[in-house]
């Protein structure tokens, strides 16, 4: 079964998809664009330094080293503040704006951000509309949603709010906030029902872990646009496996990728003060990789007590099956 994919996008995975991982994954995948981890908009206009720290690619035309455009993701609930910060991000060179209305994390929802907004389609409309007014008509604006908060009863109202607010794209994760990331809760069919109501492009997201699941998602959601999240951490070249029918990376190639990540030179001053940053993130990445690569489990056991960046570099280089 061969399906032509239009857009394949790298998802904004909070606590995972930092500058270094974006750099590595966009080198080995043909993505149309990628989205940053979110920047939290609370009580004021954020500083330029905040945006450069979140998205160092702004220093290089808003693209990764391999040339993939990067879109800044904003999370907040104030239409005016979201709009002001969106305008600044565009001024600094972001490839459009992504509005987060889908993050299910307790801390985010507890502060009435992310998926909490799914309770109020009207507020989603106001935020989207205000951001659109501030960034102009020609700047890409995507809004990422789930199918609802507790249930799917408002899914059409939520999607209509996004379109009527002026978004140029909508990304739909095929689960509710309460569903979290439970595999058996994925619902691509409802994404297809939403798509039939809208005129803007729909990007399907959620539980795309292989070429086969990508094909199933496309068939059920009736869109040729997908966003890859946890699947790309499990098979690092999944984008090209899907688009170009490549084979998944070998374990030796994955190990090399991890070594490159461990040896990253920090472009973020705040990371230099976090000696456990790379060790904790590599262990986290291995927890995803072990779903496809059995060797990842063994490697994780070998390095689980290592802490500093140099310890991890040495541990990866000394890894033995």
mmCIF file of C-alpha atoms in Angstrom:
data_model
loop_
_atom_site.group_PDB
_atom_site.id
_atom_site.type_symbol
_atom_site.label_atom_id
_atom_site.label_comp_id
_atom_site.label_asym_id
_atom_site.label_seq_id
_atom_site.Cartn_x
_atom_site.Cartn_y
_atom_site.Cartn_z
ATOM 1 C CA UNK A 1 0.000 0.000 0.000
ATOM 2 C CA UNK A 2 1.617 3.259 -1.149
ATOM 3 C CA UNK A 3 0.235 6.639 -0.066
ATOM 4 C CA UNK A 4 1.622 10.012 -1.048
ATOM 5 C CA UNK A 5 2.277 12.216 1.967
ATOM 6 C CA UNK A 6 2.089 15.965 1.648
ATOM 7 C CA UNK A 7 3.487 17.535 4.812
ATOM 8 C CA UNK A 8 5.459 15.592 7.422
ATOM 9 C CA UNK A 9 6.197 17.755 10.447
ATOM 10 C CA UNK A 10 8.331 17.234 13.540
ATOM 11 C CA UNK A 11 6.200 17.683 16.667
ATOM 12 C CA UNK A 12 6.958 20.015 19.593
ATOM 13 C CA UNK A 13 7.664 17.514 22.357
ATOM 14 C CA UNK A 14 8.121 19.397 25.600
ATOM 15 C CA UNK A 15 11.164 18.298 27.567
ATOM 16 C CA UNK A 16 12.430 16.274 24.610
ATOM 17 C CA UNK A 17 12.743 18.217 21.376
ATOM 18 C CA UNK A 18 15.468 20.723 22.216
ATOM 19 C CA UNK A 19 17.699 22.539 19.746
ATOM 20 C CA UNK A 20 20.187 19.656 19.598
ATOM 21 C CA UNK A 21 17.599 16.969 18.880
ATOM 22 C CA UNK A 22 15.978 19.184 16.221
ATOM 23 C CA UNK A 23 19.381 19.522 14.594
ATOM 24 C CA UNK A 24 20.029 15.768 14.592
ATOM 25 C CA UNK A 25 16.566 14.678 13.446
ATOM 26 C CA UNK A 26 16.204 17.252 10.670
ATOM 27 C CA UNK A 27 19.533 16.096 9.220
ATOM 28 C CA UNK A 28 18.243 12.548 8.713
ATOM 29 C CA UNK A 29 14.605 13.305 7.855
ATOM 30 C CA UNK A 30 12.908 15.388 5.201
ATOM 31 C CA UNK A 31 10.549 17.491 7.334
ATOM 32 C CA UNK A 32 8.503 20.386 6.009
ATOM 33 C CA UNK A 33 9.065 22.232 9.267
ATOM 34 C CA UNK A 34 9.525 21.595 12.974
ATOM 35 C CA UNK A 35 8.057 23.233 16.075
ATOM 36 C CA UNK A 36 9.888 24.267 19.234
ATOM 37 C CA UNK A 37 9.113 23.296 22.783
ATOM 38 C CA UNK A 38 6.621 25.815 24.126
ATOM 39 C CA UNK A 39 7.456 29.203 25.570
ATOM 40 C CA UNK A 40 5.057 30.055 28.374
ATOM 41 C CA UNK A 41 3.360 33.435 27.992
ATOM 42 C CA UNK A 42 2.136 34.677 31.372
ATOM 43 C CA UNK A 43 2.122 38.324 32.456
ATOM 44 C CA UNK A 44 4.335 40.288 30.092
ATOM 45 C CA UNK A 45 6.131 40.531 26.783
ATOM 46 C CA UNK A 46 9.020 38.074 26.913
ATOM 47 C CA UNK A 47 12.561 39.163 26.216
ATOM 48 C CA UNK A 48 14.377 38.557 22.959
ATOM 49 C CA UNK A 49 16.887 36.514 24.958
ATOM 50 C CA UNK A 50 14.097 34.105 25.936
ATOM 51 C CA UNK A 51 13.292 33.425 22.301
ATOM 52 C CA UNK A 52 16.912 33.020 21.270
ATOM 53 C CA UNK A 53 17.398 30.522 24.113
ATOM 54 C CA UNK A 54 14.304 28.543 23.102
ATOM 55 C CA UNK A 55 15.127 28.730 19.414
ATOM 56 C CA UNK A 56 18.831 29.332 18.666
ATOM 57 C CA UNK A 57 17.941 28.784 14.999
ATOM 58 C CA UNK A 58 16.714 32.403 15.020
ATOM 59 C CA UNK A 59 20.392 33.348 14.733
ATOM 60 C CA UNK A 60 20.464 31.446 11.414
ATOM 61 C CA UNK A 61 17.395 32.622 9.551
ATOM 62 C CA UNK A 62 14.937 30.559 11.588
ATOM 63 C CA UNK A 63 16.158 27.260 10.157
ATOM 64 C CA UNK A 64 18.062 24.245 11.442
ATOM 65 C CA UNK A 65 21.575 23.635 10.102
ATOM 66 C CA UNK A 66 20.087 21.327 7.475
ATOM 67 C CA UNK A 67 17.662 24.032 6.314
ATOM 68 C CA UNK A 68 14.398 22.935 7.961
ATOM 69 C CA UNK A 69 12.209 25.900 9.005
ATOM 70 C CA UNK A 70 11.493 26.217 12.735
ATOM 71 C CA UNK A 71 8.197 27.514 14.125
ATOM 72 C CA UNK A 72 8.001 28.925 17.647
ATOM 73 C CA UNK A 73 5.268 27.514 19.867
ATOM 74 C CA UNK A 74 3.452 29.752 22.337
ATOM 75 C CA UNK A 75 1.456 28.577 25.355
ATOM 76 C CA UNK A 76 -0.819 30.902 27.293
ATOM 77 C CA UNK A 77 -4.380 32.078 27.807
ATOM 78 C CA UNK A 78 -4.277 35.861 27.333
ATOM 79 C CA UNK A 79 -5.206 36.882 23.748
ATOM 80 C CA UNK A 80 -3.391 40.211 24.042
ATOM 81 C CA UNK A 81 -0.174 38.813 25.516
ATOM 82 C CA UNK A 82 -0.133 35.877 23.111
ATOM 83 C CA UNK A 83 -0.506 38.318 20.225
ATOM 84 C CA UNK A 84 2.277 40.625 21.447
ATOM 85 C CA UNK A 85 4.671 37.736 21.910
ATOM 86 C CA UNK A 86 3.747 36.235 18.555
ATOM 87 C CA UNK A 87 4.629 39.486 16.820
ATOM 88 C CA UNK A 88 8.018 39.551 18.550
ATOM 89 C CA UNK A 89 8.740 35.940 17.565
ATOM 90 C CA UNK A 90 7.984 36.772 13.927
ATOM 91 C CA UNK A 91 10.126 39.890 14.118
ATOM 92 C CA UNK A 92 13.025 37.734 15.311
ATOM 93 C CA UNK A 93 12.635 35.341 12.376
ATOM 94 C CA UNK A 94 10.346 32.489 13.410
ATOM 95 C CA UNK A 95 8.773 30.516 10.559
ATOM 96 C CA UNK A 96 5.250 31.300 11.660
ATOM 97 C CA UNK A 97 3.586 30.738 15.033
ATOM 98 C CA UNK A 98 2.151 27.615 16.656
ATOM 99 C CA UNK A 99 -0.421 27.978 19.442
ATOM 100 C CA UNK A 100 -0.536 25.193 22.034
ATOM 101 C CA UNK A 101 -4.089 24.148 22.921
ATOM 102 C CA UNK A 102 -3.291 20.510 23.513
ATOM 103 C CA UNK A 103 -0.603 19.927 26.159
ATOM 104 C CA UNK A 104 -2.145 17.592 28.788
ATOM 105 C CA UNK A 105 0.570 18.023 31.447
ATOM 106 C CA UNK A 106 -0.853 18.644 34.921
ATOM 107 C CA UNK A 107 1.285 21.699 35.576
ATOM 108 C CA UNK A 108 0.219 23.275 32.275
ATOM 109 C CA UNK A 109 -3.478 22.477 32.639
ATOM 110 C CA UNK A 110 -3.343 23.552 36.289
ATOM 111 C CA UNK A 111 -2.262 27.024 35.178
ATOM 112 C CA UNK A 112 -5.150 27.091 32.670
ATOM 113 C CA UNK A 113 -2.952 26.650 29.600
ATOM 114 C CA UNK A 114 -2.558 24.010 26.909
ATOM 115 C CA UNK A 115 -5.387 21.468 26.879
ATOM 116 C CA UNK A 116 -7.303 23.498 29.477
ATOM 117 C CA UNK A 117 -8.296 25.826 26.614
ATOM 118 C CA UNK A 118 -10.270 22.977 25.042
ATOM 119 C CA UNK A 119 -12.955 23.761 27.606
ATOM 120 C CA UNK A 120 -13.525 27.143 25.951
ATOM 121 C CA UNK A 121 -13.731 27.227 22.120
ATOM 122 C CA UNK A 122 -14.542 30.931 22.401
ATOM 123 C CA UNK A 123 -11.230 31.652 24.128
ATOM 124 C CA UNK A 124 -9.376 29.597 21.506
ATOM 125 C CA UNK A 125 -11.062 31.755 18.869
ATOM 126 C CA UNK A 126 -10.078 34.976 20.668
ATOM 127 C CA UNK A 127 -6.436 33.937 21.044
ATOM 128 C CA UNK A 128 -6.156 32.762 17.448
ATOM 129 C CA UNK A 129 -7.872 35.846 16.089
ATOM 130 C CA UNK A 130 -5.789 38.282 18.125
ATOM 131 C CA UNK A 131 -2.554 36.554 17.115
ATOM 132 C CA UNK A 132 -3.619 36.617 13.474
ATOM 133 C CA UNK A 133 -4.327 40.342 13.676
ATOM 134 C CA UNK A 134 -0.903 41.028 15.165
ATOM 135 C CA UNK A 135 1.235 38.931 12.812
ATOM 136 C CA UNK A 136 -0.565 39.775 9.573
ATOM 137 C CA UNK A 137 -2.447 37.721 7.048
ATOM 138 C CA UNK A 138 0.488 36.056 5.282
ATOM 139 C CA UNK A 139 2.379 34.560 8.221
ATOM 140 C CA UNK A 140 1.815 30.816 8.842
ATOM 141 C CA UNK A 141 -0.268 30.262 11.970
ATOM 142 C CA UNK A 142 -0.995 26.760 13.268
ATOM 143 C CA UNK A 143 -3.043 25.756 16.298
ATOM 144 C CA UNK A 144 -2.532 22.362 17.922
ATOM 145 C CA UNK A 145 -5.576 20.834 19.616
ATOM 146 C CA UNK A 146 -6.903 17.556 20.980
ATOM 147 C CA UNK A 147 -10.372 16.180 20.364
ATOM 148 C CA UNK A 148 -11.636 17.661 23.616
ATOM 149 C CA UNK A 149 -10.986 17.801 27.338
ATOM 150 C CA UNK A 150 -13.184 15.181 29.041
ATOM 151 C CA UNK A 151 -14.897 13.967 25.880
ATOM 152 C CA UNK A 152 -15.266 14.761 22.171
ATOM 153 C CA UNK A 153 -18.590 16.590 22.342
ATOM 154 C CA UNK A 154 -17.035 19.962 21.512
ATOM 155 C CA UNK A 155 -14.522 18.805 18.892
ATOM 156 C CA UNK A 156 -16.313 20.518 16.003
ATOM 157 C CA UNK A 157 -16.761 23.763 17.947
ATOM 158 C CA UNK A 158 -13.071 23.756 18.860
ATOM 159 C CA UNK A 159 -11.981 23.189 15.255
ATOM 160 C CA UNK A 160 -14.398 25.822 13.954
ATOM 161 C CA UNK A 161 -12.970 28.312 16.456
ATOM 162 C CA UNK A 162 -9.474 27.677 15.128
ATOM 163 C CA UNK A 163 -10.493 28.168 11.499
ATOM 164 C CA UNK A 164 -12.711 31.178 12.126
ATOM 165 C CA UNK A 165 -9.984 32.729 14.260
ATOM 166 C CA UNK A 166 -7.712 32.864 11.232
ATOM 167 C CA UNK A 167 -5.347 29.925 11.566
ATOM 168 C CA UNK A 168 -3.766 28.726 8.347
ATOM 169 C CA UNK A 169 -3.401 25.136 9.656
ATOM 170 C CA UNK A 170 -4.835 23.013 12.425
ATOM 171 C CA UNK A 171 -2.938 20.127 14.037
ATOM 172 C CA UNK A 172 -5.243 17.579 15.642
ATOM 173 C CA UNK A 173 -4.022 15.034 18.160
ATOM 174 C CA UNK A 174 -6.522 12.176 17.987
ATOM 175 C CA UNK A 175 -7.230 11.854 21.710
ATOM 176 C CA UNK A 176 -8.828 13.946 24.461
ATOM 177 C CA UNK A 177 -6.887 15.467 27.334
ATOM 178 C CA UNK A 178 -8.221 12.762 29.677
ATOM 179 C CA UNK A 179 -7.083 10.068 27.216
ATOM 180 C CA UNK A 180 -3.483 11.210 27.656
ATOM 181 C CA UNK A 181 -1.310 8.983 25.463
ATOM 182 C CA UNK A 182 -3.204 5.696 25.837
ATOM 183 C CA UNK A 183 -2.671 3.773 22.575
ATOM 184 C CA UNK A 184 -6.163 2.282 22.508
ATOM 185 C CA UNK A 185 -7.775 5.723 22.735
ATOM 186 C CA UNK A 186 -6.405 7.015 19.431
ATOM 187 C CA UNK A 187 -9.210 8.181 17.137
ATOM 188 C CA UNK A 188 -8.114 9.164 13.638
ATOM 189 C CA UNK A 189 -11.650 8.732 12.271
ATOM 190 C CA UNK A 190 -12.898 11.767 14.179
ATOM 191 C CA UNK A 191 -10.022 13.782 12.731
ATOM 192 C CA UNK A 192 -11.445 12.861 9.321
ATOM 193 C CA UNK A 193 -14.907 14.031 10.352
ATOM 194 C CA UNK A 194 -13.464 17.356 11.466
ATOM 195 C CA UNK A 195 -11.492 17.702 8.233
ATOM 196 C CA UNK A 196 -14.685 17.395 6.208
ATOM 197 C CA UNK A 197 -15.979 20.561 7.913
ATOM 198 C CA UNK A 198 -12.901 22.721 7.427
ATOM 199 C CA UNK A 199 -11.265 24.502 4.522
ATOM 200 C CA UNK A 200 -7.813 24.940 6.103
ATOM 201 C CA UNK A 201 -5.237 22.114 5.989
ATOM 202 C CA UNK A 202 -5.601 19.500 8.720
ATOM 203 C CA UNK A 203 -2.490 17.816 10.151
ATOM 204 C CA UNK A 204 -3.083 14.498 11.931
ATOM 205 C CA UNK A 205 -1.059 13.614 15.017
ATOM 206 C CA UNK A 206 -0.931 10.857 17.599
ATOM 207 C CA UNK A 207 0.232 7.226 17.741
ATOM 208 C CA UNK A 208 2.055 7.321 14.390
ATOM 209 C CA UNK A 209 4.812 4.867 15.283
ATOM 210 C CA UNK A 210 5.580 3.199 11.945
ATOM 211 C CA UNK A 211 4.981 3.418 8.201
ATOM 212 C CA UNK A 212 1.975 1.121 8.617
ATOM 213 C CA UNK A 213 0.365 3.271 11.316
ATOM 214 C CA UNK A 214 1.060 6.369 9.207
ATOM 215 C CA UNK A 215 -0.846 4.772 6.339
ATOM 216 C CA UNK A 216 -3.718 3.844 8.664
ATOM 217 C CA UNK A 217 -3.800 7.365 10.026
ATOM 218 C CA UNK A 218 -3.924 8.862 6.530
ATOM 219 C CA UNK A 219 -6.706 6.493 5.472
ATOM 220 C CA UNK A 220 -8.861 7.234 8.517
ATOM 221 C CA UNK A 221 -8.165 10.951 8.957
ATOM 222 C CA UNK A 222 -8.494 11.641 5.213
ATOM 223 C CA UNK A 223 -5.532 14.015 5.244
ATOM 224 C CA UNK A 224 -2.076 13.656 3.727
ATOM 225 C CA UNK A 225 -0.476 15.843 6.393
ATOM 226 C CA UNK A 226 0.968 14.242 9.531
ATOM 227 C CA UNK A 227 2.971 15.322 12.562
ATOM 228 C CA UNK A 228 5.417 12.867 14.153
ATOM 229 C CA UNK A 229 6.000 12.853 17.902
ATOM 230 C CA UNK A 230 7.044 9.904 20.043
ATOM 231 C CA UNK A 231 7.390 7.675 16.973
ATOM 232 C CA UNK A 232 10.366 9.682 15.746
ATOM 233 C CA UNK A 233 12.118 9.072 19.078
ATOM 234 C CA UNK A 234 11.537 5.344 18.697
ATOM 235 C CA UNK A 235 12.736 5.200 15.068
ATOM 236 C CA UNK A 236 14.869 8.340 14.536
ATOM 237 C CA UNK A 237 14.510 8.363 10.728
ATOM 238 C CA UNK A 238 10.796 7.560 10.773
ATOM 239 C CA UNK A 239 10.014 10.602 8.642
ATOM 240 C CA UNK A 240 12.038 9.198 5.758
ATOM 241 C CA UNK A 241 10.855 5.645 6.447
ATOM 242 C CA UNK A 242 7.356 6.961 5.798
ATOM 243 C CA UNK A 243 8.063 9.429 3.004
ATOM 244 C CA UNK A 244 10.886 7.749 1.111
ATOM 245 C CA UNK A 245 10.443 4.098 2.154
ATOM 246 C CA UNK A 246 13.866 3.993 3.764
ATOM 247 C CA UNK A 247 14.779 1.223 6.185
ATOM 248 C CA UNK A 248 14.915 2.182 9.882
ATOM 249 C CA UNK A 249 18.378 3.151 11.082
ATOM 250 C CA UNK A 250 20.578 0.285 12.224
ATOM 251 C CA UNK A 251 21.464 0.123 15.909
ATOM 252 C CA UNK A 252 25.034 1.217 15.100
ATOM 253 C CA UNK A 253 23.645 4.317 13.379
ATOM 254 C CA UNK A 254 21.395 5.050 16.346
ATOM 255 C CA UNK A 255 24.342 4.679 18.723
ATOM 256 C CA UNK A 256 26.305 7.179 16.645
ATOM 257 C CA UNK A 257 23.366 9.585 16.860
ATOM 258 C CA UNK A 258 23.331 9.305 20.651
ATOM 259 C CA UNK A 259 27.075 9.906 20.775
ATOM 260 C CA UNK A 260 26.664 13.038 18.686
ATOM 261 C CA UNK A 261 23.937 14.274 21.016
ATOM 262 C CA UNK A 262 26.030 13.570 24.115
ATOM 263 C CA UNK A 263 28.911 15.577 22.662
ATOM 264 C CA UNK A 264 26.789 18.634 21.874
ATOM 265 C CA UNK A 265 28.371 21.932 22.846
ATOM 266 C CA UNK A 266 25.834 24.000 24.743
ATOM 267 C CA UNK A 267 24.587 27.107 22.941
ATOM 268 C CA UNK A 268 22.353 27.809 25.918
ATOM 269 C CA UNK A 269 23.981 29.332 29.004
ATOM 270 C CA UNK A 270 21.322 27.828 31.261
ATOM 271 C CA UNK A 271 22.249 24.287 30.171
ATOM 272 C CA UNK A 272 25.900 24.820 31.111
ATOM 273 C CA UNK A 273 24.673 25.158 34.696
ATOM 274 C CA UNK A 274 22.787 21.847 34.480
ATOM 275 C CA UNK A 275 25.451 19.110 34.618
ATOM 276 C CA UNK A 276 22.839 16.353 34.381
ATOM 277 C CA UNK A 277 21.052 17.807 31.343
ATOM 278 C CA UNK A 278 22.421 15.573 28.595
ATOM 279 C CA UNK A 279 22.604 12.442 30.744
ATOM 280 C CA UNK A 280 18.943 12.677 31.746
ATOM 281 C CA UNK A 281 17.786 13.426 28.208
ATOM 282 C CA UNK A 282 19.765 10.570 26.666
ATOM 283 C CA UNK A 283 18.328 8.147 29.224
ATOM 284 C CA UNK A 284 14.884 9.461 28.345
ATOM 285 C CA UNK A 285 15.570 8.965 24.628
ATOM 286 C CA UNK A 286 16.751 5.399 25.261
ATOM 287 C CA UNK A 287 13.448 4.653 26.993
ATOM 288 C CA UNK A 288 11.735 5.397 23.672
ATOM 289 C CA UNK A 289 14.345 3.643 21.527
ATOM 290 C CA UNK A 290 14.008 0.353 23.417
ATOM 291 C CA UNK A 291 10.516 -0.025 21.940
ATOM 292 C CA UNK A 292 12.163 -0.759 18.578
ATOM 293 C CA UNK A 293 15.804 -1.541 19.406
ATOM 294 C CA UNK A 294 16.384 -4.286 21.969
ATOM 295 C CA UNK A 295 19.968 -3.074 22.445
ATOM 296 C CA UNK A 296 18.683 0.200 23.874
ATOM 297 C CA UNK A 297 17.444 -1.550 26.998
ATOM 298 C CA UNK A 298 20.866 -3.044 27.664
ATOM 299 C CA UNK A 299 22.599 0.284 27.040
ATOM 300 C CA UNK A 300 20.221 2.052 29.396
ATOM 301 C CA UNK A 301 21.079 -0.437 32.123
ATOM 302 C CA UNK A 302 24.802 0.168 31.559
ATOM 303 C CA UNK A 303 24.627 3.954 31.820
ATOM 304 C CA UNK A 304 21.712 4.457 34.214
ATOM 305 C CA UNK A 305 23.995 5.478 37.130
ATOM 306 C CA UNK A 306 26.100 7.875 35.052
ATOM 307 C CA UNK A 307 25.452 11.559 35.613
ATOM 308 C CA UNK A 308 27.775 14.094 34.005
ATOM 309 C CA UNK A 309 28.000 14.828 30.305
ATOM 310 C CA UNK A 310 31.541 13.402 30.149
ATOM 311 C CA UNK A 311 30.449 10.253 31.980
ATOM 312 C CA UNK A 312 27.730 9.720 29.387
ATOM 313 C CA UNK A 313 30.105 10.370 26.491
ATOM 314 C CA UNK A 314 32.511 7.775 27.883
ATOM 315 C CA UNK A 315 29.702 5.334 28.615
ATOM 316 C CA UNK A 316 28.363 5.489 25.066
ATOM 317 C CA UNK A 317 31.826 5.080 23.570
ATOM 318 C CA UNK A 318 32.558 2.096 25.800
ATOM 319 C CA UNK A 319 29.213 0.405 25.205
ATOM 320 C CA UNK A 320 29.485 -3.302 24.468
ATOM 321 C CA UNK A 321 26.765 -5.765 23.565
#
